[in-house]
CSV table of C-alpha atoms in Angstrom, one decimal:
chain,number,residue,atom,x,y,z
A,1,UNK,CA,0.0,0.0,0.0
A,2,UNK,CA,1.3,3.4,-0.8
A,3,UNK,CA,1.3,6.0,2.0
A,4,UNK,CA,1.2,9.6,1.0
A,5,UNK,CA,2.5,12.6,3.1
A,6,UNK,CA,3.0,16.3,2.3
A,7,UNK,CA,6.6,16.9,3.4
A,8,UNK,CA,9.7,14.7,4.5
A,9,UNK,CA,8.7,15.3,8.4
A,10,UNK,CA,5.7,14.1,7.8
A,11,UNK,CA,6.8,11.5,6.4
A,12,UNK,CA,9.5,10.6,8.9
A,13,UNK,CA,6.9,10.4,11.4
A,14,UNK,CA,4.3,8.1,9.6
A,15,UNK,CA,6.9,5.9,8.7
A,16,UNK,CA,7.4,4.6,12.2
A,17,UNK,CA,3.9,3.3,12.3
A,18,UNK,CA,3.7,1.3,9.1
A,19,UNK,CA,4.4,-2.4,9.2
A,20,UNK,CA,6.9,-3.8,6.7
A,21,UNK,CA,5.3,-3.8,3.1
A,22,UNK,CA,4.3,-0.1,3.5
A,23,UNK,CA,6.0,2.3,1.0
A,24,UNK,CA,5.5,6.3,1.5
A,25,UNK,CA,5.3,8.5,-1.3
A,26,UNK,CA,6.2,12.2,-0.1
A,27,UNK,CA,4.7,15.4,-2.1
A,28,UNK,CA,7.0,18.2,-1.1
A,29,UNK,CA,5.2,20.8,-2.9
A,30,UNK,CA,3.6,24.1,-0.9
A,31,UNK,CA,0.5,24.0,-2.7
A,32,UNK,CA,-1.0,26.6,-1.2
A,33,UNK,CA,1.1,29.0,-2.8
A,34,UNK,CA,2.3,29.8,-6.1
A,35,UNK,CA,0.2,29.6,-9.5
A,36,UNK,CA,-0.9,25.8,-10.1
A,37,UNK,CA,-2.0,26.2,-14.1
A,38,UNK,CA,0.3,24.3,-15.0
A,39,UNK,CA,0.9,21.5,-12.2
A,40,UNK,CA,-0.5,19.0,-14.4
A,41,UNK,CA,1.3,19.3,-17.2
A,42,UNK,CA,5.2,18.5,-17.1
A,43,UNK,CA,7.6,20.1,-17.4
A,44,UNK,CA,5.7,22.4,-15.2
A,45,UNK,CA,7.6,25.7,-16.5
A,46,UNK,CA,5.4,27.7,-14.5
A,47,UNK,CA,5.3,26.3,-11.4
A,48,UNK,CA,9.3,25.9,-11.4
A,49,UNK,CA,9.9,29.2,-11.9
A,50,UNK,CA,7.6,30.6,-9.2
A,51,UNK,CA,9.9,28.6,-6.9
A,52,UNK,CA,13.6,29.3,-8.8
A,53,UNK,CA,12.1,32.6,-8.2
A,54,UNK,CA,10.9,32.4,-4.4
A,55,UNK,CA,14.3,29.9,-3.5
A,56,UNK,CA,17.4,32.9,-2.9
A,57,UNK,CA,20.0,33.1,-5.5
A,58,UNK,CA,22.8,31.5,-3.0
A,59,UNK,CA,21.0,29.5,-0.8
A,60,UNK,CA,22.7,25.9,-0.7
A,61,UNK,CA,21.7,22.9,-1.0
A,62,UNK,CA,19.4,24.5,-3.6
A,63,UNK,CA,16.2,22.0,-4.0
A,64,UNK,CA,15.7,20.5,-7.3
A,65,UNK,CA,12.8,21.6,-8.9
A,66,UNK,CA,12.1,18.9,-11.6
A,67,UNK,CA,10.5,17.2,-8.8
A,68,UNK,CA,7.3,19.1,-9.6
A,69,UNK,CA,7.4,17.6,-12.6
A,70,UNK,CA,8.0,14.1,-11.7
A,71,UNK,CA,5.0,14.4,-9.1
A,72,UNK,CA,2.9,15.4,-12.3
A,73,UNK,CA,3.9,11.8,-13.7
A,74,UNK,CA,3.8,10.0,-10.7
A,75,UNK,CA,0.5,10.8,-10.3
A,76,UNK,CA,-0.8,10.5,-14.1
A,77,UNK,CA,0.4,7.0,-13.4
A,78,UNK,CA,-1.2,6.5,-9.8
A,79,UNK,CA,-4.3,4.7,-11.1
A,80,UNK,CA,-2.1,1.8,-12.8
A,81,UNK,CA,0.6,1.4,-9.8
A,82,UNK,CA,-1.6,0.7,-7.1
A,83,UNK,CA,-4.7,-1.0,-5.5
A,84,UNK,CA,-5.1,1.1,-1.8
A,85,UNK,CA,-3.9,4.5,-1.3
A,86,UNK,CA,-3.8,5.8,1.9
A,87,UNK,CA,-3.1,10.0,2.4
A,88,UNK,CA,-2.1,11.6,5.9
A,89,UNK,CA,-3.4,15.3,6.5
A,90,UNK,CA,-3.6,17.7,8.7
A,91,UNK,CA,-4.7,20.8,8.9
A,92,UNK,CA,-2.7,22.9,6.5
A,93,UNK,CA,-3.6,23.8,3.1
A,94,UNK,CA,-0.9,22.1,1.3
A,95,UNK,CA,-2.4,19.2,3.3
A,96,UNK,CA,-5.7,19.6,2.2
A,97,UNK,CA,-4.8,20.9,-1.3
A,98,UNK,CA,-2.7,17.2,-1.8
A,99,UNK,CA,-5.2,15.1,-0.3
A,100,UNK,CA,-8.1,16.9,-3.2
A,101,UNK,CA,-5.2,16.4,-6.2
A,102,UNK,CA,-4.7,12.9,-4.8
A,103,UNK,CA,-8.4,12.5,-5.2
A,104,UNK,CA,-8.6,14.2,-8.7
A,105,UNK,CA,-6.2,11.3,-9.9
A,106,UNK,CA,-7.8,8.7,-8.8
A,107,UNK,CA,-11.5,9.8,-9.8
A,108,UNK,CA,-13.5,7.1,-11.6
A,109,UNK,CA,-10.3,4.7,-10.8
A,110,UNK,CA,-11.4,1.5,-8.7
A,111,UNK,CA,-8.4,2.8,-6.4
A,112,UNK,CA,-9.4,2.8,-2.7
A,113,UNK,CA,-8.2,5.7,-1.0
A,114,UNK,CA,-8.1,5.9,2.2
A,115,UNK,CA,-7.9,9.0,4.4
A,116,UNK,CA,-5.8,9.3,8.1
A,117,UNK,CA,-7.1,12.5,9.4
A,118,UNK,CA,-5.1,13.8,11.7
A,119,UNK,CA,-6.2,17.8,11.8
A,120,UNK,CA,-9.0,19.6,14.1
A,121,UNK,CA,-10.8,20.6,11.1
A,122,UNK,CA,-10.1,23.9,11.9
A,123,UNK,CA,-7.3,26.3,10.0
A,124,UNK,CA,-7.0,28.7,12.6
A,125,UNK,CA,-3.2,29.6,14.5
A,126,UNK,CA,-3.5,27.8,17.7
A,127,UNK,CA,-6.2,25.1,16.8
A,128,UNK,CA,-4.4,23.7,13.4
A,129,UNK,CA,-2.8,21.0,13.8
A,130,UNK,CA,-0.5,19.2,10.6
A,131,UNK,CA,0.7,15.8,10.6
A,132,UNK,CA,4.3,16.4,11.8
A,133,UNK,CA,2.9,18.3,14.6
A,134,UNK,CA,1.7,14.8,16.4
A,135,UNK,CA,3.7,13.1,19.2
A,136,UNK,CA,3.9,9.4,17.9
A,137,UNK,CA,2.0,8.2,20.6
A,138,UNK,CA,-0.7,10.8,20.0
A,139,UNK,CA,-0.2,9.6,16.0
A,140,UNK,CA,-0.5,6.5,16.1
A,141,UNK,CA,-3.8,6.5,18.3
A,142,UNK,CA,-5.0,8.9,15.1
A,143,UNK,CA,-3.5,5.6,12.7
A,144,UNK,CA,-7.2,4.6,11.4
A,145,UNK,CA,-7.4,4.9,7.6
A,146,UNK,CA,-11.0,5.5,6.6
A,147,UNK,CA,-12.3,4.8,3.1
A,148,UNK,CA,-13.1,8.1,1.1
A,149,UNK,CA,-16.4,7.6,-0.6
A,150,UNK,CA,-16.6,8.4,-4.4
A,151,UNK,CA,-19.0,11.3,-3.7
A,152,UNK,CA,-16.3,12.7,-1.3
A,153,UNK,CA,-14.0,12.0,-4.2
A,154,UNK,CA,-15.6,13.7,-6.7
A,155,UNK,CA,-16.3,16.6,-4.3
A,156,UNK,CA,-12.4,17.0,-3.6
A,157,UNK,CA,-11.7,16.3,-7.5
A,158,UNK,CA,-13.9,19.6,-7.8
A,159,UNK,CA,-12.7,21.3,-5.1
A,160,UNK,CA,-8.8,20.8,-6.5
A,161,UNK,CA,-9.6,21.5,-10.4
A,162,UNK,CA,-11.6,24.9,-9.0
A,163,UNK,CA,-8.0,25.9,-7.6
A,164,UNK,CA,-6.2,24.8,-10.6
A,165,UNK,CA,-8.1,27.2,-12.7
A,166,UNK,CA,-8.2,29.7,-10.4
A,167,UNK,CA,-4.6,30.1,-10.6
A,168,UNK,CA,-4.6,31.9,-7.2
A,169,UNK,CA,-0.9,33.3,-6.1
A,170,UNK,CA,-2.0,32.1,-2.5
A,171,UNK,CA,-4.7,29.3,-1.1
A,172,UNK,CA,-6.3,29.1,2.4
A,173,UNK,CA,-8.6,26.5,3.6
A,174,UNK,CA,-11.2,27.8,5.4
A,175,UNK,CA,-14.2,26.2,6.6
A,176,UNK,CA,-13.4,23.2,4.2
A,177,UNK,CA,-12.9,24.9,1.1
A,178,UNK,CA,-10.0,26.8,-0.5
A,179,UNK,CA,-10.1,30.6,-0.7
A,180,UNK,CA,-7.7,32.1,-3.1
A,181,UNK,CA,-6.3,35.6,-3.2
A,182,UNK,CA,-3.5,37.9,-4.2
A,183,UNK,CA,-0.2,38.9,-2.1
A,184,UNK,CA,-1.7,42.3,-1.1
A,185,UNK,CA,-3.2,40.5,2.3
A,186,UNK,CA,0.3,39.0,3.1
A,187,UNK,CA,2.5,41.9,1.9
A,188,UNK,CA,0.5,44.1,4.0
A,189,UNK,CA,0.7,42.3,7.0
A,190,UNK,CA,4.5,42.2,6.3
A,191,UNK,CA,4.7,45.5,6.1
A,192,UNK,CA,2.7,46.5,9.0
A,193,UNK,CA,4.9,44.2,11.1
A,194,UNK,CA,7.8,46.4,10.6
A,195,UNK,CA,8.9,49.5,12.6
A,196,UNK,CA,10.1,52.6,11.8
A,197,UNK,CA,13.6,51.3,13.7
A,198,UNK,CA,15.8,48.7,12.5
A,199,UNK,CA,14.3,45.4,13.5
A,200,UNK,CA,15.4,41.6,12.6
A,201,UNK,CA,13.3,40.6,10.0
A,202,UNK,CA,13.2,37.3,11.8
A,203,UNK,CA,11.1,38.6,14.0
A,204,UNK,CA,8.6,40.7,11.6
A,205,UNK,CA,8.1,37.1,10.1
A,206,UNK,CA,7.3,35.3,13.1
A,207,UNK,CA,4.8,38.0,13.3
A,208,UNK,CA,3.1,37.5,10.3
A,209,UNK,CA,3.7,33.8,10.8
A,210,UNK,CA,1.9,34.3,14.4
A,211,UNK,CA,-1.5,35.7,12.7
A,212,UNK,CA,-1.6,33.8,9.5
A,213,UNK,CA,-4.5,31.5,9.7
A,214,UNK,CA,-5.7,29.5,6.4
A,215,UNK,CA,-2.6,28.6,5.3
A,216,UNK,CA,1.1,28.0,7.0
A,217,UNK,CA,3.6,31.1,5.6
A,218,UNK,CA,7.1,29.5,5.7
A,219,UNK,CA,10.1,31.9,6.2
A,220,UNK,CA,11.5,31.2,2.8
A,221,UNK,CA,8.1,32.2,1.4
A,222,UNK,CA,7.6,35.4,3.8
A,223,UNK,CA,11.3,35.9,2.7
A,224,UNK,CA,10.4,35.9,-0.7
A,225,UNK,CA,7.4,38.4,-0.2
A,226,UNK,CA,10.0,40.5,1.8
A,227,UNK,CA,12.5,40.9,-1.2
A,228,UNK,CA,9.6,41.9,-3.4
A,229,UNK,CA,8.6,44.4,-1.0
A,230,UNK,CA,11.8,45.7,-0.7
A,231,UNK,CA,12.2,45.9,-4.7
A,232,UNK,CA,9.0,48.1,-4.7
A,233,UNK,CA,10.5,50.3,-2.0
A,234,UNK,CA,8.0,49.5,0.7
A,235,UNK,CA,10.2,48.3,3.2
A,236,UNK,CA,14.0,48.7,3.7
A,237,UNK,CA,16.0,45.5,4.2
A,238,UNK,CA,19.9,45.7,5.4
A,239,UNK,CA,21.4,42.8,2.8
A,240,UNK,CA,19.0,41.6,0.1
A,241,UNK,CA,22.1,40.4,-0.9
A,242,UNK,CA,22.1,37.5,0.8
A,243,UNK,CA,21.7,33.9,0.9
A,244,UNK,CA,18.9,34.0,4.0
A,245,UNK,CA,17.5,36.5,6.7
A,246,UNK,CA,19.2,35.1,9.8
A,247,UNK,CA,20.9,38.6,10.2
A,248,UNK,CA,19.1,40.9,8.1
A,249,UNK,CA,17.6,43.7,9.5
A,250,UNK,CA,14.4,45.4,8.1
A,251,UNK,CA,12.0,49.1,8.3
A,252,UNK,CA,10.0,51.2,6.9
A,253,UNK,CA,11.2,54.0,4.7
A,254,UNK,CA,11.3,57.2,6.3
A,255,UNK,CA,9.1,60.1,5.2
């Protein structure tokens, strides 16, 4: 039986719970942000360079990319490779957002996928919880796949070509459904986390971070949004420079 995770943590927490015979599949994509037009369709130009773009220039080990496009396949393929599929999720949109692809390939298969659900059902800070975020005891009392119904299927199949075409730069899950909306929310509440004194940008992040509910905003991304702001003028950071923020500092402009 395949076992599929968003993310290598995941995965190196579900891992300890399978019994031999068990393989795990990991989906490293953020699909909650980033344009998904052309997910789908390898070589994926699009969606590689949103995250050559979003990755900084001299940032090592630099990820490689083609991955997104190997996913594509992998996945085109799914329906032939397998007879049980079982997906972990949490909370998180990129959870979510792979669990309703995962369904999108398999719809009208005679796959069974099965679901581990392992969130609150709620995508607010405080009350989310994503699969790495489990204890392994408190995991492996969660560890009771439940069959996805072909209406729930076709639902998620929806709910994941909806995105696709809505080509959204960012996705939260709220309520059970996917919202989509430009970087003016984010950027904003970037901005509005700096002061008019030199300040880590560390810490304006973790800010942002702190607040963001519908989706998880990784450093690199908020790091990204940062550099953009900063190319715009809106906010001044000490070394854009370099290869990460650890010792950058960031403010407004003055006047």
């Amino acid at each position: 039986m395949w076992h599929i995770t968003c993310g290598d943590l995941a995965a190196d927490c579900v891992r300890q719970l399978l019994a031999e015979g068990n393989e795990v599949r990991i989906l490293r994509d953020d699909l909650a942000v980033g344009p998904l037009a052309d997910i789908e369709s390898p070589p994926c130009e699009m969606r590689m360079a949103f995250w050559e773009g979003v990755w900084p220039v001299g940032l090592e080990p630099r990820p490689d990319f083609s991955g997104i496009a190997s996913d594509a396949e992998w996945l085109a393929r799914l329906p032939d490779q397998a007879h049980q599929i079982t997906i972990w999720h949490g909370d998180s949109a990129s959870e979510q957002l792979m669990l309703a692809r995962v369904a999108a390939a398999l719809e009208g298969s005679s796959i069974r996928l099965h679901e581990v659900a392992c969130g609150t059902g709620d995508s607010r800070v405080g009350t989310r919880m994503a699969v790495s975020m489990h204890a392994p005891d408190a995991l492996a009392a969660l560890y009771q796949p439940r069959l996805v119904e072909p209406a729930c299927i076709a639902d998620l199949a929806n709910q994941w070509r909806a995105a696709v075409e809505e080509n959204a730069a960012i996705r939260r899950w709220v309520d059970g459904r996917f919202l989509g909306e430009d970087h003016s929310r984010i950027d904003s509440e970037l901005q509005a986390a700096c002061g008019n004194d030199w300040m880590p940008l560390a810490r304006a992040m973790a800010e942002v971070m702190a607040h963001c509910n519908g989706f998880f905003a990784t450093d690199l991304f908020l790091y990204w949004r940062a550099r953009e702001l900063a190319k715009r003028g809106e906010i001044l950071i000490s070394d854009v420079a370099g290869v990460g923020y650890s010792k950058a500092q960031v403010r407004r402009p003055l006047g």
